[in-house]
Short mmCIF file of C-alpha atoms and ligand atoms in Angstrom, two decimals:
data_model
loop_
_atom_site.label_atom_id
_atom_site.label_comp_id
_atom_site.label_asym_id
_atom_site.label_seq_id
_atom_site.Cartn_x
_atom_site.Cartn_y
_atom_site.Cartn_z
CA MET A 1 92.76 23.15 89.03
CA ILE A 2 92.03 24.64 92.45
CA GLU A 3 88.33 25.32 92.99
CA TYR A 4 87.58 28.92 93.85
CA ARG A 5 84.64 30.07 95.89
CA ASN A 6 81.60 31.78 94.26
CA LEU A 7 82.07 35.48 93.79
CA ARG A 8 79.32 37.67 95.04
CA VAL A 9 78.17 40.56 92.84
CA ALA A 10 76.09 43.40 94.23
CA LEU A 11 74.14 45.48 91.65
CA LEU A 12 73.22 49.07 92.60
CA GLY A 13 70.36 50.07 90.24
CA ALA A 14 67.97 48.03 87.98
CA GLY A 15 67.14 50.75 85.43
CA SER A 16 67.75 50.78 81.72
CA VAL A 17 71.37 49.35 82.11
CA GLY A 18 71.17 47.61 85.53
CA ALA A 19 68.18 45.43 84.56
CA GLN A 20 69.98 44.19 81.49
CA VAL A 21 73.17 43.55 83.48
CA ALA A 22 71.19 41.46 85.90
CA ASP A 23 69.46 39.47 83.20
CA GLN A 24 72.73 38.70 81.37
CA LEU A 25 74.43 37.70 84.56
CA LEU A 26 71.55 35.33 85.41
CA THR A 27 71.17 33.97 81.81
CA HIS A 28 74.88 33.42 81.16
CA ARG A 29 76.05 32.45 84.67
CA ASP A 30 77.59 29.14 83.67
CA GLU A 31 79.45 30.47 80.64
CA LEU A 32 80.73 33.52 82.63
CA ALA A 33 81.91 31.16 85.35
CA ALA A 34 83.87 29.11 82.79
CA ARG A 35 85.57 32.30 81.55
CA ILE A 36 86.37 33.50 84.94
CA GLY A 37 87.44 30.20 86.68
CA ALA A 38 84.96 30.81 89.53
CA GLY A 39 81.27 30.85 90.01
CA ILE A 40 79.53 34.21 89.91
CA GLU A 41 76.42 34.92 91.99
CA LEU A 42 74.07 37.89 91.85
CA ALA A 43 73.91 38.65 95.59
CA GLY A 44 71.30 41.32 95.43
CA VAL A 45 70.01 44.41 93.53
CA ALA A 46 69.58 47.74 95.25
CA VAL A 47 66.69 49.88 94.01
CA ARG A 48 64.73 52.89 95.28
CA ASP A 49 61.28 51.32 95.01
CA LEU A 50 60.76 47.60 95.50
CA ASP A 51 57.30 47.73 93.89
CA ALA A 52 58.17 49.69 90.69
CA PRO A 53 57.15 47.70 87.65
CA ARG A 54 60.20 46.05 86.12
CA ASP A 55 60.61 44.23 82.73
CA THR A 56 63.42 41.97 84.02
CA ALA A 57 64.07 38.40 85.19
CA ILE A 58 65.48 39.54 88.52
CA PRO A 59 63.83 37.38 91.30
CA ARG A 60 61.84 39.66 93.69
CA GLU A 61 63.76 38.38 96.72
CA LEU A 62 67.01 39.80 95.29
CA LEU A 63 65.71 43.31 95.33
CA THR A 64 66.56 45.50 98.30
CA THR A 65 66.53 49.14 99.36
CA ASP A 66 69.46 48.49 101.78
CA ALA A 67 72.41 49.11 99.42
CA GLU A 68 74.93 49.49 102.28
CA SER A 69 74.36 46.03 103.76
CA LEU A 70 74.38 44.48 100.23
CA ILE A 71 77.78 46.06 99.54
CA LEU A 72 79.38 44.75 102.76
CA SER A 73 78.75 41.17 101.74
CA SER A 74 79.97 41.38 98.15
CA ASP A 75 83.30 40.89 96.26
CA ILE A 76 82.29 43.09 93.29
CA VAL A 77 79.96 46.05 93.32
CA VAL A 78 78.35 47.33 90.08
CA GLU A 79 77.12 50.89 90.48
CA LEU A 80 74.33 51.72 87.88
CA MET A 81 72.23 54.09 89.81
CA GLY A 82 73.69 57.38 88.26
CA GLY A 83 73.97 60.79 89.93
CA LEU A 84 76.62 61.86 92.41
CA GLU A 85 75.03 60.82 95.71
CA PRO A 86 74.55 58.24 97.21
CA ALA A 87 76.58 56.69 94.37
CA ARG A 88 79.89 58.29 95.56
CA THR A 89 79.35 57.30 99.23
CA LEU A 90 78.44 53.72 98.29
CA ILE A 91 81.35 53.32 95.95
CA LEU A 92 83.75 54.65 98.64
CA GLN A 93 82.32 52.12 101.10
CA ALA A 94 82.64 49.29 98.68
CA LEU A 95 86.29 50.21 97.83
CA THR A 96 87.18 50.66 101.48
CA SER A 97 85.67 47.15 102.23
CA GLY A 98 88.09 45.79 99.52
CA ALA A 99 85.51 45.14 96.78
CA ASP A 100 86.34 45.85 93.14
CA VAL A 101 83.90 48.42 91.76
CA ILE A 102 82.33 48.77 88.29
CA THR A 103 80.54 51.96 87.35
CA ALA A 104 79.13 53.51 84.20
CA ASN A 105 78.69 56.85 86.01
CA LYS A 106 80.72 59.45 83.99
CA ALA A 107 79.16 62.31 86.02
CA LEU A 108 80.59 60.84 89.19
CA LEU A 109 84.01 59.93 87.65
CA ALA A 110 84.47 63.37 86.11
CA THR A 111 83.55 65.09 89.36
CA HIS A 112 85.01 62.83 92.10
CA GLY A 113 87.37 60.54 90.08
CA PRO A 114 90.60 61.41 92.01
CA GLU A 115 88.90 60.72 95.38
CA LEU A 116 87.57 57.33 94.15
CA PHE A 117 90.84 56.22 92.47
CA GLU A 118 92.66 57.23 95.61
CA ALA A 119 90.30 55.07 97.79
CA ALA A 120 90.84 52.17 95.39
CA GLY A 121 94.61 52.59 95.53
CA GLN A 122 94.63 52.63 99.29
CA VAL A 123 93.29 49.07 99.59
CA GLY A 124 94.53 47.75 96.22
CA ALA A 125 91.10 47.44 94.73
CA GLN A 126 90.22 48.27 91.11
CA LEU A 127 87.73 50.75 89.79
CA TYR A 128 86.53 49.71 86.28
CA TYR A 129 84.49 52.09 84.07
CA GLU A 130 84.45 50.89 80.41
CA ALA A 131 80.74 51.71 80.05
CA ALA A 132 81.17 55.25 81.20
CA VAL A 133 82.31 56.43 77.75
CA GLY A 134 80.85 55.26 74.41
CA GLY A 135 78.32 52.77 75.75
CA ALA A 136 79.25 49.38 74.23
CA ILE A 137 82.38 50.68 72.50
CA PRO A 138 85.69 49.52 74.00
CA ILE A 139 87.56 52.83 74.36
CA ILE A 140 88.67 53.01 77.98
CA ARG A 141 90.83 49.87 77.80
CA PRO A 142 92.41 50.81 74.42
CA LEU A 143 93.39 54.18 75.88
CA ARG A 144 94.49 52.95 79.30
CA ASP A 145 96.23 49.75 78.23
CA SER A 146 96.67 49.17 74.48
CA LEU A 147 97.94 52.73 73.83
CA ALA A 148 99.82 53.09 77.08
CA GLY A 149 103.14 52.88 75.18
CA ASP A 150 102.22 55.42 72.52
CA ARG A 151 101.66 59.17 72.60
CA VAL A 152 98.10 60.22 71.90
CA GLU A 153 97.97 63.56 70.00
CA ARG A 154 94.16 64.04 69.44
CA ILE A 155 90.84 62.52 70.08
CA LEU A 156 87.88 63.63 67.88
CA GLY A 157 84.49 61.97 68.31
CA ILE A 158 80.84 61.74 69.00
CA VAL A 159 80.42 60.62 72.56
CA ASN A 160 76.76 61.29 73.35
CA GLY A 161 74.12 58.96 71.91
CA THR A 162 71.11 61.04 72.76
CA THR A 163 72.24 64.26 71.05
CA ASN A 164 73.46 62.31 68.05
CA PHE A 165 70.02 60.64 67.86
CA ILE A 166 68.30 64.07 68.06
CA LEU A 167 70.59 65.78 65.44
CA ASP A 168 70.13 62.71 63.18
CA ARG A 169 66.31 62.79 63.45
CA MET A 170 66.30 66.55 62.83
CA ASP A 171 68.51 65.98 59.67
CA THR A 172 66.97 62.84 58.24
CA GLN A 173 63.31 63.22 59.28
CA GLY A 174 62.87 66.97 59.94
CA GLU A 175 61.77 66.25 63.54
CA SER A 176 61.96 69.01 66.17
CA MET A 177 64.47 68.67 68.92
CA GLU A 178 61.66 68.17 71.48
CA GLN A 179 60.13 65.25 69.54
CA ALA A 180 63.47 63.51 69.04
CA LEU A 181 64.39 63.88 72.67
CA ALA A 182 61.15 62.35 73.79
CA THR A 183 61.90 59.35 71.69
CA ALA A 184 65.45 59.12 72.90
CA SER A 185 64.33 59.16 76.50
CA ALA A 186 61.71 56.37 75.79
CA LEU A 187 64.46 54.25 74.31
CA GLY A 188 66.50 54.63 77.46
CA TYR A 189 69.32 56.66 75.87
CA ALA A 190 68.91 59.89 77.74
CA GLU A 191 70.12 60.65 81.29
CA ALA A 192 67.55 60.80 84.11
CA ASP A 193 67.81 64.55 83.62
CA PRO A 194 68.21 65.01 79.81
CA THR A 195 69.68 68.49 80.36
CA ALA A 196 72.89 66.53 80.91
CA ASP A 197 72.66 65.32 77.29
CA VAL A 198 71.32 68.37 75.38
CA GLY A 199 73.37 70.79 77.40
CA GLY A 200 76.60 68.96 76.55
CA TYR A 201 77.42 68.13 80.22
CA ASP A 202 77.47 64.36 79.60
CA ALA A 203 79.76 64.67 76.57
CA ALA A 204 81.96 67.11 78.53
CA GLN A 205 82.30 64.61 81.37
CA LYS A 206 83.15 61.88 78.85
CA ALA A 207 85.66 64.16 77.14
CA ALA A 208 87.28 64.87 80.58
CA ILE A 209 87.65 61.11 81.13
CA LEU A 210 89.11 60.45 77.70
CA ALA A 211 91.55 63.39 77.85
CA SER A 212 92.71 62.39 81.38
CA LEU A 213 93.54 58.89 80.11
CA ALA A 214 94.99 59.93 76.75
CA PHE A 215 97.15 62.70 78.06
CA HIS A 216 98.07 61.24 81.53
CA THR A 217 96.78 64.41 83.05
CA LEU A 218 93.87 65.11 85.37
CA VAL A 219 91.20 66.98 83.42
CA PRO A 220 88.18 67.92 85.52
CA ALA A 221 84.80 68.18 83.73
CA ASP A 222 84.55 71.84 84.57
CA ALA A 223 87.77 72.64 82.71
CA VAL A 224 86.22 71.41 79.43
CA HIS A 225 84.79 74.01 77.12
CA ARG A 226 81.19 73.05 76.73
CA GLU A 227 78.37 74.08 74.43
CA GLY A 228 75.32 71.89 74.01
CA ILE A 229 72.82 71.56 71.13
CA THR A 230 70.01 73.56 72.76
CA GLU A 231 70.79 76.51 70.36
CA VAL A 232 70.95 74.40 67.24
CA THR A 233 67.83 75.04 65.05
CA LEU A 234 66.14 72.87 62.43
CA GLU A 235 66.96 75.63 59.93
CA GLN A 236 70.67 75.40 60.67
CA VAL A 237 70.60 71.60 60.25
CA VAL A 238 68.67 71.85 56.94
CA ALA A 239 70.94 74.70 55.62
CA ALA A 240 74.10 72.58 56.61
CA ARG A 241 72.84 69.57 54.62
CA LYS A 242 72.18 71.80 51.58
CA ALA A 243 75.74 73.10 51.86
CA GLY A 244 77.25 69.66 52.12
CA TYR A 245 77.69 69.48 55.87
CA VAL A 246 76.08 67.62 58.84
CA VAL A 247 75.72 69.08 62.29
CA LYS A 248 77.19 66.91 65.07
CA LEU A 249 78.03 67.39 68.74
CA LEU A 250 81.74 66.75 68.86
CA ALA A 251 84.24 66.21 71.65
CA ILE A 252 87.81 67.14 70.72
CA CYS A 253 90.74 66.63 72.97
CA GLU A 254 94.19 67.64 71.62
CA ARG A 255 97.67 68.64 72.65
CA LEU A 256 98.21 72.31 71.86
CA THR A 257 100.57 75.21 72.40
CA ASP A 258 98.70 78.34 73.43
CA PRO A 259 99.68 80.99 70.87
CA ALA A 260 99.24 83.78 73.47
CA SER A 261 101.43 82.32 76.27
CA GLY A 262 103.50 79.76 74.46
CA VAL A 263 102.49 77.15 77.06
CA ASP A 264 102.20 73.48 75.96
CA GLY A 265 99.04 71.95 77.32
CA VAL A 266 95.87 70.20 76.30
CA SER A 267 92.68 71.59 75.03
CA VAL A 268 89.36 69.76 75.68
CA ARG A 269 86.13 71.08 74.11
CA VAL A 270 82.59 69.91 73.37
CA HIS A 271 80.39 71.89 70.91
CA PRO A 272 78.15 71.48 67.92
CA ALA A 273 80.16 71.61 64.63
CA LEU A 274 79.76 71.27 60.88
CA ILE A 275 81.47 68.27 59.39
CA PRO A 276 81.59 67.50 55.66
CA ASP A 277 78.87 65.03 54.65
CA THR A 278 81.59 62.81 53.22
CA HIS A 279 83.37 62.54 56.61
CA PRO A 280 83.05 59.07 58.38
CA LEU A 281 81.49 60.94 61.44
CA ALA A 282 78.68 62.16 59.15
CA ALA A 283 77.60 58.50 58.73
CA VAL A 284 77.24 57.98 62.45
CA HIS A 285 73.47 57.70 62.83
CA GLY A 286 71.06 57.17 65.66
CA ALA A 287 72.48 56.75 69.14
CA ASN A 288 75.74 55.44 67.86
CA ASN A 289 79.08 56.92 68.83
CA ALA A 290 82.45 57.10 67.11
CA VAL A 291 85.86 58.13 68.42
CA PHE A 292 88.91 58.75 66.33
CA VAL A 293 92.20 58.59 68.14
CA GLU A 294 95.42 59.90 66.60
CA ALA A 295 98.60 58.49 68.16
CA GLU A 296 102.21 59.23 67.24
CA ALA A 297 103.10 55.61 66.43
CA ALA A 298 99.75 53.99 65.90
CA GLY A 299 98.48 56.65 63.53
CA SER A 300 94.61 56.98 63.14
CA LEU A 301 92.27 54.59 65.02
CA MET A 302 88.49 54.63 64.77
CA PHE A 303 86.17 53.12 67.45
CA TYR A 304 82.56 52.88 66.51
CA GLY A 305 79.30 51.33 67.80
CA ALA A 306 76.32 51.73 70.14
CA GLY A 307 76.94 54.72 72.39
CA ALA A 308 73.82 54.25 74.61
CA GLY A 309 71.11 51.79 75.29
CA GLY A 310 70.53 49.30 78.11
CA ILE A 311 71.67 46.09 76.65
CA GLN A 312 74.45 47.48 74.61
CA THR A 313 75.94 49.27 77.69
CA ALA A 314 75.48 46.09 79.66
CA SER A 315 78.00 44.40 77.43
CA ALA A 316 80.71 46.89 78.57
CA VAL A 317 79.64 46.46 82.20
CA LEU A 318 79.81 42.64 81.96
CA GLY A 319 83.27 42.82 80.42
CA ASP A 320 84.38 44.74 83.56
CA VAL A 321 82.57 42.25 85.77
CA VAL A 322 84.56 39.39 84.21
CA SER A 323 87.82 41.41 84.50
CA ALA A 324 87.20 42.15 88.13
CA ALA A 325 86.24 38.52 88.80
CA ARG A 326 89.37 37.20 87.08
CA ARG A 327 91.51 39.56 89.18
CA HIS A 328 89.96 38.10 92.38
CA VAL A 329 90.86 34.62 91.20
CA VAL A 330 94.36 35.44 90.02
CA GLY A 331 95.17 38.06 92.79
CA GLY A 332 97.36 41.16 92.70
CA PRO A 333 96.62 44.85 93.30
CA GLY A 334 94.56 47.03 91.03
CA VAL A 335 96.22 49.28 88.52
CA ALA A 336 96.48 52.93 89.37
CA GLU A 337 95.45 55.75 87.02
CA SER A 338 98.43 57.59 85.47
CA THR A 339 98.39 61.37 85.74
CA HIS A 340 102.15 61.90 85.64
CA ALA A 341 102.24 64.35 82.70
CA ASP A 342 100.17 66.99 84.65
CA LEU A 343 99.74 69.25 81.62
CA PRO A 344 97.78 72.54 81.94
CA VAL A 345 94.30 72.58 80.40
CA LEU A 346 94.32 75.53 77.99
CA PRO A 347 91.48 77.98 77.50
CA ILE A 348 89.24 77.77 74.42
CA SER A 349 90.91 80.97 73.01
CA ALA A 350 94.01 78.74 72.42
CA ILE A 351 92.36 76.76 69.54
CA THR A 352 92.30 77.49 65.85
CA THR A 353 89.77 76.09 63.54
CA ARG A 354 87.48 76.98 60.62
CA TYR A 355 84.14 78.76 61.05
CA GLN A 356 80.89 79.22 59.18
CA ILE A 357 79.05 82.47 59.90
CA THR A 358 75.57 83.21 58.67
CA LEU A 359 74.49 86.85 58.51
CA LEU A 360 71.39 88.74 57.58
CA VAL A 361 72.56 91.89 55.96
CA ALA A 362 71.21 94.85 54.06
CA ASP A 363 71.04 94.08 50.29
CA GLU A 364 72.76 97.24 49.23
CA PRO A 365 75.92 98.19 47.15
CA GLY A 366 79.05 98.17 49.19
CA VAL A 367 77.81 95.90 51.96
CA LEU A 368 80.07 93.02 50.97
CA ALA A 369 83.14 95.24 50.99
CA VAL A 370 82.32 96.56 54.44
CA ILE A 371 81.99 92.97 55.77
CA ALA A 372 85.19 91.80 53.99
CA ALA A 373 87.03 94.70 55.58
CA LEU A 374 85.76 93.77 58.95
CA PHE A 375 86.99 90.22 58.69
CA GLN A 376 90.41 91.49 57.40
CA SER A 377 90.78 93.94 60.18
CA HIS A 378 90.55 91.15 62.74
CA GLY A 379 92.93 88.86 60.96
CA VAL A 380 90.31 86.30 59.81
CA SER A 381 90.73 85.15 56.26
CA VAL A 382 87.53 84.44 54.31
CA GLU A 383 87.45 81.38 52.09
CA THR A 384 84.01 81.24 50.73
CA VAL A 385 80.97 83.64 50.51
CA GLN A 386 77.55 82.62 49.42
CA GLN A 387 74.71 85.16 49.09
CA SER A 388 71.00 84.52 48.78
CA VAL A 389 68.25 87.07 48.80
CA THR A 390 65.94 86.68 51.76
CA PRO A 391 62.26 86.59 50.74
CA ALA A 392 60.52 89.87 51.20
CA ASP A 393 59.27 90.64 54.63
CA PRO A 394 55.62 91.98 54.39
CA ALA A 395 56.28 93.98 57.53
CA ARG A 396 59.20 95.84 55.88
CA PRO A 397 58.49 99.59 55.40
CA SER A 398 58.36 100.71 51.79
CA GLY A 399 61.63 102.13 50.74
CA ALA A 400 63.61 100.14 53.30
CA ALA A 401 66.52 98.10 51.78
CA SER A 402 65.74 94.45 51.24
CA ALA A 403 67.77 91.85 53.14
CA ALA A 404 70.20 89.24 51.97
CA THR A 405 71.57 86.12 53.69
CA LEU A 406 75.46 85.76 53.65
CA VAL A 407 77.04 82.51 54.50
CA ILE A 408 80.79 83.07 55.10
CA GLY A 409 83.28 80.25 55.43
CA THR A 410 86.70 81.18 56.93
CA HIS A 411 90.16 79.72 56.69
CA GLU A 412 91.71 78.53 59.96
CA ALA A 413 91.35 81.36 62.51
CA SER A 414 91.99 81.74 66.16
CA GLU A 415 89.02 81.51 68.44
CA ALA A 416 89.90 84.91 69.94
CA ASP A 417 90.06 86.58 66.46
CA LEU A 418 86.83 85.00 65.40
CA ALA A 419 85.06 86.12 68.67
CA ALA A 420 86.32 89.71 67.97
CA THR A 421 85.03 89.52 64.38
CA VAL A 422 81.59 88.28 65.46
CA ALA A 423 81.34 91.05 68.09
CA ALA A 424 82.16 93.70 65.41
CA LEU A 425 79.67 92.11 62.99
CA THR A 426 76.94 92.33 65.66
CA THR A 427 77.33 96.05 65.91
CA SER A 428 77.95 96.82 62.25
CA SER A 429 75.29 99.11 60.67
CA VAL A 430 75.08 96.85 57.58
CA VAL A 431 74.43 93.63 59.50
CA HIS A 432 70.79 93.05 60.58
CA SER A 433 71.74 90.00 62.66
CA VAL A 434 74.32 87.21 63.10
CA THR A 435 72.07 84.20 62.77
CA SER A 436 74.56 81.41 63.20
CA VAL A 437 78.23 80.77 64.07
CA LEU A 438 79.45 77.19 63.85
CA ARG A 439 82.90 75.74 63.97
CA VAL A 440 83.73 73.50 60.98
CA GLU A 441 85.73 70.35 61.75
CA GLY A 442 86.99 67.30 59.84
CA LEU A 443 88.17 69.07 56.67
P1 NDP B 1 68.02 54.62 85.24
O1 NDP B 1 67.53 55.94 85.69
O2 NDP B 1 67.24 53.93 84.13
O3 NDP B 1 68.12 53.58 86.51
C1 NDP B 1 68.62 54.00 87.75
C2 NDP B 1 68.41 52.77 88.67
O4 NDP B 1 69.05 53.17 89.89
C3 NDP B 1 66.95 52.55 89.04
O5 NDP B 1 66.78 51.14 89.12
C4 NDP B 1 66.76 53.24 90.40
O6 NDP B 1 65.86 52.51 91.21
C5 NDP B 1 68.13 53.07 90.99
N1 NDP B 1 68.50 54.07 91.92
C6 NDP B 1 68.53 55.44 91.65
N2 NDP B 1 68.82 56.06 92.86
C7 NDP B 1 68.87 55.10 93.79
C8 NDP B 1 69.14 55.16 95.22
N3 NDP B 1 69.34 56.32 95.91
N4 NDP B 1 69.15 54.04 95.94
C9 NDP B 1 68.89 52.76 95.29
N5 NDP B 1 68.66 52.75 93.94
C10 NDP B 1 68.61 53.85 93.25
O7 NDP B 1 69.55 54.81 84.76
P2 NDP B 1 70.31 54.12 83.62
O8 NDP B 1 70.24 52.67 83.71
O9 NDP B 1 69.98 54.76 82.34
O10 NDP B 1 71.86 54.63 83.88
C11 NDP B 1 72.59 54.10 84.97
C12 NDP B 1 74.04 54.71 84.91
O11 NDP B 1 74.56 54.32 83.72
C13 NDP B 1 74.11 56.17 84.86
O12 NDP B 1 75.29 56.63 85.51
C14 NDP B 1 74.19 56.61 83.38
O13 NDP B 1 74.88 57.75 83.12
C15 NDP B 1 75.01 55.36 82.91
N6 NDP B 1 74.91 55.02 81.50
C16 NDP B 1 73.75 54.90 80.88
C17 NDP B 1 73.58 54.51 79.64
C18 NDP B 1 72.18 54.34 78.97
O14 NDP B 1 72.23 54.20 77.80
N7 NDP B 1 71.11 54.44 79.75
C19 NDP B 1 74.83 54.25 78.73
C20 NDP B 1 75.97 54.42 79.50
C21 NDP B 1 76.07 54.82 80.87
P3 NDP B 1 64.31 52.44 90.84
O15 NDP B 1 64.24 51.52 89.68
O16 NDP B 1 63.56 51.90 92.04
O17 NDP B 1 63.87 53.81 90.49
N1 HSE B 2 72.89 59.66 77.99
C1 HSE B 2 74.00 59.02 77.47
C2 HSE B 2 74.12 59.17 76.01
C3 HSE B 2 74.05 57.54 77.82
O1 HSE B 2 73.07 59.45 75.38
O2 HSE B 2 75.22 59.11 75.41
C4 HSE B 2 75.35 56.84 77.42
O3 HSE B 2 76.45 57.33 78.15
#
């Protein structure tokens, strides 16, 4: 066997994920070399602050603030800094210099992916990003390679660890969103700016990446319908549990025909939803993720595991390091991304699903009939109605009608019809307030 030279790996970032990648590379250096067929050397680690306290085995002399020089002397560049800049510029420099690049940066990929893939294609380098979606879960390779001969119809999943952790803590321990988010940040799950997590931006970026791969179509992050969990209340989570549901932040990517225009396209959305407590996604606890893929020939596949966390995510990054290093040894150009289908991304109004609407109404004769007529007039079919009397409000003027809470479950309805129904409910004289509108998935 021909001896291959040592491959030099540049690491950009030594935070939650980067520090773990460095430690694993240093600890398992010989075993990784045996798998690759070449030695692998951590050439350096770029950070912002050389003196920041670090719980890692990285030798001090490997740390540098000069990322550019480090890149230019490396075969493989691993970007784990996060953010758009300077990550984008550094990755472009690395690719242009012929290095393979590994990144976990979904924000960057979902925003500047085409530019980066184009740069990689120009020089025959490869951009790997298994860790960008689902943390430790292998989902990028299955979609890009294993299912490349099939036709993916739908993806449904939990793709953000932080929000799943928060909703799970609210559900199982009655914690507030703020309490749970503080714990998720301390555990290294949350993004540097956790608005990316709770606002649904991170999940939308991941949904864009998954949809692009699955449907061979470029789906930019800003084409994804996005609702975060900031409006989800502890009351909603508790009420959902009582009614046999769990609240989860879901990412749903599907092929669809827009009923309004007849156009075939794809729909990609991220929003909180109720799922039955018997559904497998209801058993996804903590920072775990789970992704269901439905493909024409393969049928239903489920991918499950740690969706965030330094060491767990390092596993996916190191898998990419080994792949990139093997490609160096074996040779051959990188594989281009496939966007040949070029399907339109449809608006949220194109979807149909079930909904649960919670209303505070006047507890008077005839109210139910008025509300039922309102649903009917907008073409939304009611499946279930539950009424409970709301405890007396001491501030209520004597003689004023008492209030009741109505929880209405619908059959499948279009998003547009549902929106019109909710708008009419909001202005109806018998409705005090619309307290919650949630989509119901997984039935
Ligand atoms: P951290 O914020 O913990 O770490 C970021 C690291 O990058 C730090 O070491 C920081 O240096 C360094 N850095 C930031 N900006 C610069 C810069 N301009 N120049 C040099 N170094 C810089 O991030 P994470 O490890 O949590 O995340 C890294 C990436 O991985 C992100 O893209 C994230 O979305 C993604 N990801 C994270 C997961 C997780 O569970 N945390 C899971 C999957 C993906 P210093 O230490 O000096 O501040
Ligand atoms: N902040 C992200 C999450 C990290 O919580 O899922 C993993 O991508």
